[in-house]
CSV table of C-alpha atoms in Angstrom, one decimal:
chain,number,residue,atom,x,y,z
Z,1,UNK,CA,10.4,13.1,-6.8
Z,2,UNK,CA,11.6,14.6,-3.7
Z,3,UNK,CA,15.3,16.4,-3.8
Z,4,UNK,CA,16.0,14.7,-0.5
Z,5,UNK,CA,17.2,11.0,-1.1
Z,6,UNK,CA,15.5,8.1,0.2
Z,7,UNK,CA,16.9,6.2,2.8
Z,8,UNK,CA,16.7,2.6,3.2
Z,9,UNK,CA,14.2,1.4,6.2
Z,10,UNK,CA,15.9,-1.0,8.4
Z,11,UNK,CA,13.0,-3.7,8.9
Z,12,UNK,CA,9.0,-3.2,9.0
Z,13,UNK,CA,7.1,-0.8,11.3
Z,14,UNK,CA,4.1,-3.2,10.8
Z,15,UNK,CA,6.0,-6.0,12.2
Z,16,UNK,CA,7.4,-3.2,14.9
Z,17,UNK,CA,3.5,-2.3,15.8
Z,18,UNK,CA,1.1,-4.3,14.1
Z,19,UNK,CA,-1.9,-2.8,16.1
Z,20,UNK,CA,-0.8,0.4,15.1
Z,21,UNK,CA,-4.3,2.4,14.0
Z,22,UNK,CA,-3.3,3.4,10.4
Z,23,UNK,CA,-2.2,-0.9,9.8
Z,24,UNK,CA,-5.7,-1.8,11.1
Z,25,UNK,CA,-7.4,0.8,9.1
Z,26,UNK,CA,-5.4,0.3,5.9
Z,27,UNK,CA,-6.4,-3.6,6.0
Z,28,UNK,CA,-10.3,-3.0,6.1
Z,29,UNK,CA,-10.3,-0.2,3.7
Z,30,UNK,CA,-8.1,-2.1,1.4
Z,31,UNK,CA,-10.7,-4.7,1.9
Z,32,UNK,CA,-13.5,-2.5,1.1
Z,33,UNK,CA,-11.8,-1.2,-2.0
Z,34,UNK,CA,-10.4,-4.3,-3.6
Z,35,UNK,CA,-12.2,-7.1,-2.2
Z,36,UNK,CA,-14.3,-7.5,-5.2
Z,37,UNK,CA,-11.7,-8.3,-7.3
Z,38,UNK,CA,-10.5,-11.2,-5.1
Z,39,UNK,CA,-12.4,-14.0,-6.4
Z,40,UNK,CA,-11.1,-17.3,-6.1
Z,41,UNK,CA,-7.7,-17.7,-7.1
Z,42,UNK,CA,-5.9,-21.0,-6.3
Z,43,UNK,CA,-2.5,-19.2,-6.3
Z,44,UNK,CA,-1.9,-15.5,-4.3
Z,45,UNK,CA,1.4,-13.6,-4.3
Z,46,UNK,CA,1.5,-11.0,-1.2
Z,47,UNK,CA,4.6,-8.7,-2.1
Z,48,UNK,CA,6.1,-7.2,1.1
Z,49,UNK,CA,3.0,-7.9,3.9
Z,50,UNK,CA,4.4,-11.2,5.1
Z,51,UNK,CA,3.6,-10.2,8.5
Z,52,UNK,CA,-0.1,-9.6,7.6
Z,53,UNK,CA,-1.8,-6.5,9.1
Z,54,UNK,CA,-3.0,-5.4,5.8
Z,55,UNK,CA,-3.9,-8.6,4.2
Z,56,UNK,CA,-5.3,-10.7,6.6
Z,57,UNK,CA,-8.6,-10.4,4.8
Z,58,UNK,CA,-6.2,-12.3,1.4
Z,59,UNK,CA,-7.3,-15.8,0.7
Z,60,UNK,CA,-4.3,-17.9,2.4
Z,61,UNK,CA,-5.1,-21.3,0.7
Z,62,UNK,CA,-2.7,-21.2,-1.9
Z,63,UNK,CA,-1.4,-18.1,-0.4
Z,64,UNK,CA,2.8,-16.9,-0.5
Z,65,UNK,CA,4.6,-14.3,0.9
Z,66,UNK,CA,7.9,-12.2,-0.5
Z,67,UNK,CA,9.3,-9.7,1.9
Z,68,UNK,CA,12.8,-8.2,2.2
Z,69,UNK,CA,12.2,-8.4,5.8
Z,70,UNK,CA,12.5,-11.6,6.7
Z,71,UNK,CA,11.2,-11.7,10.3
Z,72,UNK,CA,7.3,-12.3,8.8
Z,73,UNK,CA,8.3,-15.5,6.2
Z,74,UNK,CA,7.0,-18.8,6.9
Z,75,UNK,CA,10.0,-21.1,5.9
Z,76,UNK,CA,9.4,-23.7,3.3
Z,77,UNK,CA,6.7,-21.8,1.8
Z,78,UNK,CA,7.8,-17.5,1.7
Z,79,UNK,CA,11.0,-16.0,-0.3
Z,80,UNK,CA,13.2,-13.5,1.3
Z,81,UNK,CA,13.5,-11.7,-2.6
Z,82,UNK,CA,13.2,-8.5,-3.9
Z,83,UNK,CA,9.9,-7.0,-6.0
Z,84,UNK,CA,12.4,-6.2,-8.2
Z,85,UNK,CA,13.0,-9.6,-9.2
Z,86,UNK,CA,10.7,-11.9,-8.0
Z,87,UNK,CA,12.2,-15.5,-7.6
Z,88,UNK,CA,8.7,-17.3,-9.5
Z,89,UNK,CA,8.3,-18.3,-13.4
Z,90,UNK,CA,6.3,-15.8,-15.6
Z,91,UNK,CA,2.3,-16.7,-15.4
Z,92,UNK,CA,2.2,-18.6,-11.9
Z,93,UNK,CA,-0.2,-16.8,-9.8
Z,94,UNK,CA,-3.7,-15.7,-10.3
Z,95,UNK,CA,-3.9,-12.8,-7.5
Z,96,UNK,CA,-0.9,-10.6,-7.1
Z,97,UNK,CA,-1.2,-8.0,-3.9
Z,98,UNK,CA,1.3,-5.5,-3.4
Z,99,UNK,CA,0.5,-3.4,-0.7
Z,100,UNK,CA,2.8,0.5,-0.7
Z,101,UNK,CA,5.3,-1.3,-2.1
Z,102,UNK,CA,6.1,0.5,-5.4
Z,103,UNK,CA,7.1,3.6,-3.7
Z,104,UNK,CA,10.1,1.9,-2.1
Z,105,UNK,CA,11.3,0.0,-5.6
Z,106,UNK,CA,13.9,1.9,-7.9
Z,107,UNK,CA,13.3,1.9,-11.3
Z,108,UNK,CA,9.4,2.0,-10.8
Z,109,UNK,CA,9.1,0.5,-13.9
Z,110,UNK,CA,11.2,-3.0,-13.0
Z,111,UNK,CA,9.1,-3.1,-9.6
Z,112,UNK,CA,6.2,-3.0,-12.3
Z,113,UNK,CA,7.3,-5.8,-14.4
Z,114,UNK,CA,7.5,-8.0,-12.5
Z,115,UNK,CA,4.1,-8.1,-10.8
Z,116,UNK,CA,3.0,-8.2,-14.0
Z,117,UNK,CA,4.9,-11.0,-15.2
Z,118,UNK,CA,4.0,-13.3,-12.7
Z,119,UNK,CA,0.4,-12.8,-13.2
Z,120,UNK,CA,-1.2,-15.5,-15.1
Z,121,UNK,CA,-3.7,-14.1,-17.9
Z,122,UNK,CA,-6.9,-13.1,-16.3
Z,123,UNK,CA,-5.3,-12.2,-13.0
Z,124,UNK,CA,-6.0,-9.7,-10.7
Z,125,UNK,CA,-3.3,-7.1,-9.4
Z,126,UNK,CA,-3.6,-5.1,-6.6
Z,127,UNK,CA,-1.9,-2.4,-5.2
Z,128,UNK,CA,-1.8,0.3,-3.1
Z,129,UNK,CA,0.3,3.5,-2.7
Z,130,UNK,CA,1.2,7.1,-0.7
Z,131,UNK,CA,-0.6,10.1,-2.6
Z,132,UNK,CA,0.8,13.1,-3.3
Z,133,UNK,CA,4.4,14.1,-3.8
Z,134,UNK,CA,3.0,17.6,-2.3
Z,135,UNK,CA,2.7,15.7,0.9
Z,136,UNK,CA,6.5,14.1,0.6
Z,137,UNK,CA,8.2,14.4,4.4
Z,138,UNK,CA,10.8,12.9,6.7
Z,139,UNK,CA,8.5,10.3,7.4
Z,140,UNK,CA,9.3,9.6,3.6
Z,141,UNK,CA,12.9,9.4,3.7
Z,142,UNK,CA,12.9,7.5,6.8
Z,143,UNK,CA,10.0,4.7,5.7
Z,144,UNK,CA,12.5,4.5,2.5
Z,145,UNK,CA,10.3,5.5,-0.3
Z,146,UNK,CA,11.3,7.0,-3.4
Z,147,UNK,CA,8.3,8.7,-4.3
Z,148,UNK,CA,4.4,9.0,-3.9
Z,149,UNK,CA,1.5,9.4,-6.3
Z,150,UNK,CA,-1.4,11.1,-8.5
Z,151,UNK,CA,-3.7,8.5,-9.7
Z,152,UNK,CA,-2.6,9.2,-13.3
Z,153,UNK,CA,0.7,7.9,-12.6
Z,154,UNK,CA,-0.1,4.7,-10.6
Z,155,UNK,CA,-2.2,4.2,-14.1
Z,156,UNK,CA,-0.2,4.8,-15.9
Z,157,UNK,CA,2.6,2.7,-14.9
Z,158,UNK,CA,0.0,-0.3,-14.6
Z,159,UNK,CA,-1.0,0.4,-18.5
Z,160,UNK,CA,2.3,0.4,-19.4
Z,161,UNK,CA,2.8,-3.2,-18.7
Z,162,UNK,CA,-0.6,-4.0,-20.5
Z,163,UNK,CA,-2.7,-3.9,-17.1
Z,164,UNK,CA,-6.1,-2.8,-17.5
Z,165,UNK,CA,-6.8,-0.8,-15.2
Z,166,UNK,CA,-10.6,-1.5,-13.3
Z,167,UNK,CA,-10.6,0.4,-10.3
Z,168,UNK,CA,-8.6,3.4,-9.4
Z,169,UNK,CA,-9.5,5.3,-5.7
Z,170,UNK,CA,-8.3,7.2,-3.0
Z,171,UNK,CA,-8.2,6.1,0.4
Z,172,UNK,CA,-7.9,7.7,4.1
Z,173,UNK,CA,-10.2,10.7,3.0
Z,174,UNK,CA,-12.1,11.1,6.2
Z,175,UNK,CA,-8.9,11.4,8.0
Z,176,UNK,CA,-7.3,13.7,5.0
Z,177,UNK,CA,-7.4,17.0,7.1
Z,178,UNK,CA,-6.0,15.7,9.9
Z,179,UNK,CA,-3.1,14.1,7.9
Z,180,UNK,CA,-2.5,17.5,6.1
Z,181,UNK,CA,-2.3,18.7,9.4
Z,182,UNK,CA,0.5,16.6,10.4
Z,183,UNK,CA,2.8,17.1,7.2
Z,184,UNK,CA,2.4,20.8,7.8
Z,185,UNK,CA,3.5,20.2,11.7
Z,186,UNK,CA,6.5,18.1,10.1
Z,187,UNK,CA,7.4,20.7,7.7
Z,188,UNK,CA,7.8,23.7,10.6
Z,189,UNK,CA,8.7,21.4,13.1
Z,190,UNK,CA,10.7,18.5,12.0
Z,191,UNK,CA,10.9,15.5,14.7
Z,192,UNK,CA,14.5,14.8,16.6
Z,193,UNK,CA,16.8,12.6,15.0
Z,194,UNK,CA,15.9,9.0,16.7
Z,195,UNK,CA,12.3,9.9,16.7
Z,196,UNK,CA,10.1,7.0,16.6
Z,197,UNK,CA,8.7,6.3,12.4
Z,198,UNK,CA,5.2,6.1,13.6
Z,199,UNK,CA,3.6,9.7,14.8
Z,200,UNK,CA,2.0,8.7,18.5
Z,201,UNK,CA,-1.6,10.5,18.5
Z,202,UNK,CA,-3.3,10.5,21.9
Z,203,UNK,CA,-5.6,7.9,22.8
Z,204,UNK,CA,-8.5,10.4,21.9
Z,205,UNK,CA,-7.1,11.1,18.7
Z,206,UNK,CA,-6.4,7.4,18.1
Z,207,UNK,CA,-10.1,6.3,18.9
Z,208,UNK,CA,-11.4,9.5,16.5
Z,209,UNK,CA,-8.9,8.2,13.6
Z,210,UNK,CA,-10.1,4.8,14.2
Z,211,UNK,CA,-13.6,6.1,13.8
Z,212,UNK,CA,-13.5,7.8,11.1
Z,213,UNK,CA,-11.9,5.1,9.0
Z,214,UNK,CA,-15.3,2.4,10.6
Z,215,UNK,CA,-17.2,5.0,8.5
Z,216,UNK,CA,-15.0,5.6,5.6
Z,217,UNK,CA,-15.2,1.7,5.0
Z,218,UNK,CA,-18.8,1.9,3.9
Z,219,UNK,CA,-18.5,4.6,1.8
Z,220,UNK,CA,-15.3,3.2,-0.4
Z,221,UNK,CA,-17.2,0.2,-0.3
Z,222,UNK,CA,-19.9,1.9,-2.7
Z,223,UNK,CA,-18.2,4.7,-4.4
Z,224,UNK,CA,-14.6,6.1,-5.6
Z,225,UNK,CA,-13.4,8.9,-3.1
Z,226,UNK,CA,-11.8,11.8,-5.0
Z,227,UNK,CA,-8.9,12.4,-1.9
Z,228,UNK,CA,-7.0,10.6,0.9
Z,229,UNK,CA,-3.9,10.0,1.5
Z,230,UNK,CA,-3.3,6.7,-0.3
Z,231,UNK,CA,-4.3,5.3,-3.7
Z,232,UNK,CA,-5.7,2.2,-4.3
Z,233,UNK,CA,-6.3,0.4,-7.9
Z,234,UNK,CA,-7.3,-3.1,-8.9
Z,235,UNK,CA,-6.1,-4.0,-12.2
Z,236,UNK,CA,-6.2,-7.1,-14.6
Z,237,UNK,CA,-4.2,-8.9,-17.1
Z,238,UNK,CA,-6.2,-9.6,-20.0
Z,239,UNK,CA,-6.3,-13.4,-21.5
């Protein structure tokens, strides 16, 4: 845990700049990772993506959103709720998604819960979050997390609420130096106080960090990759 407190983000970035790079990356390697543990549920839960540009590859049949930002919700069908207490009777949904979400819930372990105890037995949950508290920076406090992660602990909070844990990777490896790169900018050279959230990389840069993830997608697709800057685990909820 970082010593400097988490603020509170005021709204999504994603629905700010959905064709941000790093949004249209994270959806097809979250794809590439998880994807096989889809299958064909007749009920999804999307935690905190209701604007979509990392889940657009989720089945929608079926398929409702919860977000505390309410600008993405479909009415009639969407709930403006918390993770931390998610407004749906234990068991309902066969495919739970929460997408960096954890990080921004306080206790971990309540965020935790509750995906679980919506999942019906034999459910999937997946979930993605940051890596590395090493890495924690401004862009932390100001995104509103609380923490980031090792792989052990992701795990081990799954396990805790009897999840069985079935796939556990990083993600954004090809791209790792130049994100270690950044952090270390951020840490010598902190941006101004109204700074945008989202770092601006030059076109070049952008169409490099683009390409790199193209090629990172057929690699996660085959094999677990041992560093990156997020974590991404499929778990299930045994019958």
């Amino acid at each position: 845990m970082s010593d400097v407190a988490p603020v509170e983000q005021a709204g999504s970035s994603s629905i700010d700049d959905p064709t941000y790079w790093w949004y249209a990356a994270r959806n097809d390697l979250l794809r590439a990772g998880l994807g096989h543990w889809v299958g064909r549920p007749a009920r999804v839960l999307d935690v905190g993506s209701a604007d979509g540009p990392s889940a657009h590859w989720l089945p929608q049949k079926g398929r409702v959103a919860v977000d505390l930002d309410p600008r993405g919700l479909v009415a009639g069908r969407d709930a403006c709720a918390s993770a931390l207490a998610l407004p749906f009777r234990d068991a309902t949904f066969d495919l739970v998604a929460a997408f960096d979400v954890v990080e921004h819930c306080e206790p971990e372990s309540q965020a935790v819960a509750e995906l679980a105890r919506v999942l019906s037995p034999g459910g999937r949950l997946l979930v993605s979050v940051p890596a590395y508290q090493w890495a924690w920076s401004d862009h932390d406090v100001r995104a509103g997390h609380h923490r980031r992660y090792t792989r052990r602990r992701i795990v081990a909070a799954l396990e805790r609420e009897g999840l069985e844990v079935e796939r556990v990777t990083h993600a954004f490896a090809l791209v790792f130096p130049m994100f270690v790169a950044e952090r270390l900018v951020r840490r010598l050279r902190p941006p101004a106080p109204g700074a945008g959230r989202l770092p601006r990389p030059s076109p070049a840069v952008d169409r490099l960090l683009r390409a790199l993830c193209r090629r990172e997608v057929r690699l996660l697709a085959r094999r677990d990759l041992p560093f990156g800057s997020s974590i991404l685990v499929a778990a299930v909820r045994r019958r």
